Amino acid sequence: MEEEVPSEIREKIQKNVDKIFEKWLQKAAKSESIEGIIKSLIVEKIMNVLGAIMKRTVVRKVAKRAVKKAVDKYWEKNQTIILEKIKDL
């Protein structure tokens, strides 16, 4: 049986979700491509996972550049498959 989430945590979750969607809509409004938005979301997700491992800021900056390059390479190799999956959504 699931426990009830405290109201203060629900409020924080809602505020963060609102912020993220607002930022996403701002990026989309600035005519950034959907491809760019998806790539940045992937990079941020990977960095969140790696963030627990990396303590130093310098290491994070270097790792973020490496992650961006890896995402770009993966996107180029699998662009048609990714775009087909996006269309299916």
PDB file of C-alpha atoms in Angstrom:
ATOM      1  CA  MET A   1       0.000   0.000   0.000  1.00  0.00           C
ATOM      2  CA  GLU A   2       1.345   3.413  -0.979  1.00  0.00           C
ATOM      3  CA  GLU A   3       1.962   6.052   1.629  1.00  0.00           C
ATOM      4  CA  GLU A   4       0.426   9.489   1.214  1.00  0.00           C
ATOM      5  CA  VAL A   5       2.869  12.157   0.037  1.00  0.00           C
ATOM      6  CA  PRO A   6       3.007  15.079   2.476  1.00  0.00           C
ATOM      7  CA  SER A   7       1.404  18.271   1.176  1.00  0.00           C
ATOM      8  CA  GLU A   8       4.635  20.315   1.410  1.00  0.00           C
ATOM      9  CA  ILE A   9       6.448  17.801  -0.803  1.00  0.00           C
ATOM     10  CA  ARG A  10       3.544  17.789  -3.281  1.00  0.00           C
ATOM     11  CA  GLU A  11       3.754  21.604  -3.424  1.00  0.00           C
ATOM     12  CA  LYS A  12       7.508  21.487  -4.102  1.00  0.00           C
ATOM     13  CA  ILE A  13       6.990  18.898  -6.826  1.00  0.00           C
ATOM     14  CA  GLN A  14       4.268  21.008  -8.438  1.00  0.00           C
ATOM     15  CA  LYS A  15       6.422  24.172  -8.305  1.00  0.00           C
ATOM     16  CA  ASN A  16       9.350  22.358  -9.936  1.00  0.00           C
ATOM     17  CA  VAL A  17       7.138  20.859 -12.629  1.00  0.00           C
ATOM     18  CA  ASP A  18       5.690  24.313 -13.330  1.00  0.00           C
ATOM     19  CA  LYS A  19       9.200  25.805 -13.580  1.00  0.00           C
ATOM     20  CA  ILE A  20      10.388  23.101 -15.966  1.00  0.00           C
ATOM     21  CA  PHE A  21       7.403  23.467 -18.274  1.00  0.00           C
ATOM     22  CA  GLU A  22       7.734  27.243 -18.206  1.00  0.00           C
ATOM     23  CA  LYS A  23      11.412  27.008 -19.177  1.00  0.00           C
ATOM     24  CA  TRP A  24      10.595  24.463 -21.883  1.00  0.00           C
ATOM     25  CA  LEU A  25       7.884  26.689 -23.330  1.00  0.00           C
ATOM     26  CA  GLN A  26      10.246  29.669 -23.286  1.00  0.00           C
ATOM     27  CA  LYS A  27      12.838  27.673 -25.211  1.00  0.00           C
ATOM     28  CA  ALA A  28      10.217  26.530 -27.694  1.00  0.00           C
ATOM     29  CA  ALA A  29       8.985  30.103 -28.064  1.00  0.00           C
ATOM     30  CA  LYS A  30      12.510  31.256 -28.912  1.00  0.00           C
ATOM     31  CA  SER A  31      12.232  29.036 -31.990  1.00  0.00           C
ATOM     32  CA  GLU A  32      14.714  26.489 -30.698  1.00  0.00           C
ATOM     33  CA  SER A  33      14.236  23.270 -32.594  1.00  0.00           C
ATOM     34  CA  ILE A  34      12.490  20.315 -31.020  1.00  0.00           C
ATOM     35  CA  GLU A  35      15.680  18.370 -31.673  1.00  0.00           C
ATOM     36  CA  GLY A  36      17.664  20.836 -29.553  1.00  0.00           C
ATOM     37  CA  ILE A  37      15.140  20.688 -26.739  1.00  0.00           C
ATOM     38  CA  ILE A  38      15.138  16.887 -26.691  1.00  0.00           C
ATOM     39  CA  LYS A  39      18.934  16.775 -26.740  1.00  0.00           C
ATOM     40  CA  SER A  40      19.190  19.221 -23.857  1.00  0.00           C
ATOM     41  CA  LEU A  41      16.662  17.196 -21.845  1.00  0.00           C
ATOM     42  CA  ILE A  42      18.684  14.029 -22.457  1.00  0.00           C
ATOM     43  CA  VAL A  43      21.919  15.768 -21.432  1.00  0.00           C
ATOM     44  CA  GLU A  44      20.320  17.095 -18.243  1.00  0.00           C
ATOM     45  CA  LYS A  45      18.917  13.668 -17.367  1.00  0.00           C
ATOM     46  CA  ILE A  46      22.322  12.030 -17.840  1.00  0.00           C
ATOM     47  CA  MET A  47      24.011  14.752 -15.804  1.00  0.00           C
ATOM     48  CA  ASN A  48      21.492  14.246 -12.985  1.00  0.00           C
ATOM     49  CA  VAL A  49      22.391  10.570 -12.897  1.00  0.00           C
ATOM     50  CA  LEU A  50      26.117  11.295 -13.003  1.00  0.00           C
ATOM     51  CA  GLY A  51      25.852  14.195 -10.550  1.00  0.00           C
ATOM     52  CA  ALA A  52      25.804  11.926  -7.535  1.00  0.00           C
ATOM     53  CA  ILE A  53      29.135  10.470  -8.624  1.00  0.00           C
ATOM     54  CA  MET A  54      30.903  13.725  -9.452  1.00  0.00           C
ATOM     55  CA  LYS A  55      31.615  16.056  -6.566  1.00  0.00           C
ATOM     56  CA  ARG A  56      33.861  18.654  -8.192  1.00  0.00           C
ATOM     57  CA  THR A  57      32.451  21.423 -10.381  1.00  0.00           C
ATOM     58  CA  VAL A  58      35.329  21.256 -12.884  1.00  0.00           C
ATOM     59  CA  VAL A  59      34.742  17.553 -13.443  1.00  0.00           C
ATOM     60  CA  ARG A  60      31.033  18.215 -14.002  1.00  0.00           C
ATOM     61  CA  LYS A  61      31.741  20.856 -16.657  1.00  0.00           C
ATOM     62  CA  VAL A  62      34.108  18.567 -18.539  1.00  0.00           C
ATOM     63  CA  ALA A  63      31.688  15.659 -18.222  1.00  0.00           C
ATOM     64  CA  LYS A  64      28.784  17.789 -19.485  1.00  0.00           C
ATOM     65  CA  ARG A  65      30.724  18.646 -22.660  1.00  0.00           C
ATOM     66  CA  ALA A  66      31.519  14.955 -23.156  1.00  0.00           C
ATOM     67  CA  VAL A  67      27.861  14.021 -22.617  1.00  0.00           C
ATOM     68  CA  LYS A  68      26.728  16.656 -25.140  1.00  0.00           C
ATOM     69  CA  LYS A  69      29.138  15.267 -27.734  1.00  0.00           C
ATOM     70  CA  ALA A  70      27.993  11.700 -27.055  1.00  0.00           C
ATOM     71  CA  VAL A  71      24.324  12.708 -27.366  1.00  0.00           C
ATOM     72  CA  ASP A  72      25.045  14.500 -30.659  1.00  0.00           C
ATOM     73  CA  LYS A  73      26.850  11.442 -32.038  1.00  0.00           C
ATOM     74  CA  TYR A  74      24.067   9.104 -30.943  1.00  0.00           C
ATOM     75  CA  TRP A  75      21.456  11.439 -32.431  1.00  0.00           C
ATOM     76  CA  GLU A  76      23.239  11.526 -35.783  1.00  0.00           C
ATOM     77  CA  LYS A  77      23.574   7.738 -35.920  1.00  0.00           C
ATOM     78  CA  ASN A  78      19.966   7.048 -34.909  1.00  0.00           C
ATOM     79  CA  GLN A  79      18.144  10.149 -36.144  1.00  0.00           C
ATOM     80  CA  THR A  80      15.570   8.335 -38.287  1.00  0.00           C
ATOM     81  CA  ILE A  81      14.655   5.892 -35.516  1.00  0.00           C
ATOM     82  CA  ILE A  82      14.360   8.684 -32.951  1.00  0.00           C
ATOM     83  CA  LEU A  83      12.198  10.820 -35.218  1.00  0.00           C
ATOM     84  CA  GLU A  84       9.912   7.877 -35.983  1.00  0.00           C
ATOM     85  CA  LYS A  85       9.445   7.235 -32.268  1.00  0.00           C
ATOM     86  CA  ILE A  86       8.661  10.917 -31.697  1.00  0.00           C
ATOM     87  CA  LYS A  87       6.040  10.820 -34.456  1.00  0.00           C
ATOM     88  CA  ASP A  88       4.457   7.765 -32.828  1.00  0.00           C
ATOM     89  CA  LEU A  89       3.989   9.728 -29.616  1.00  0.00           C
TER      90      LEU A  89
END
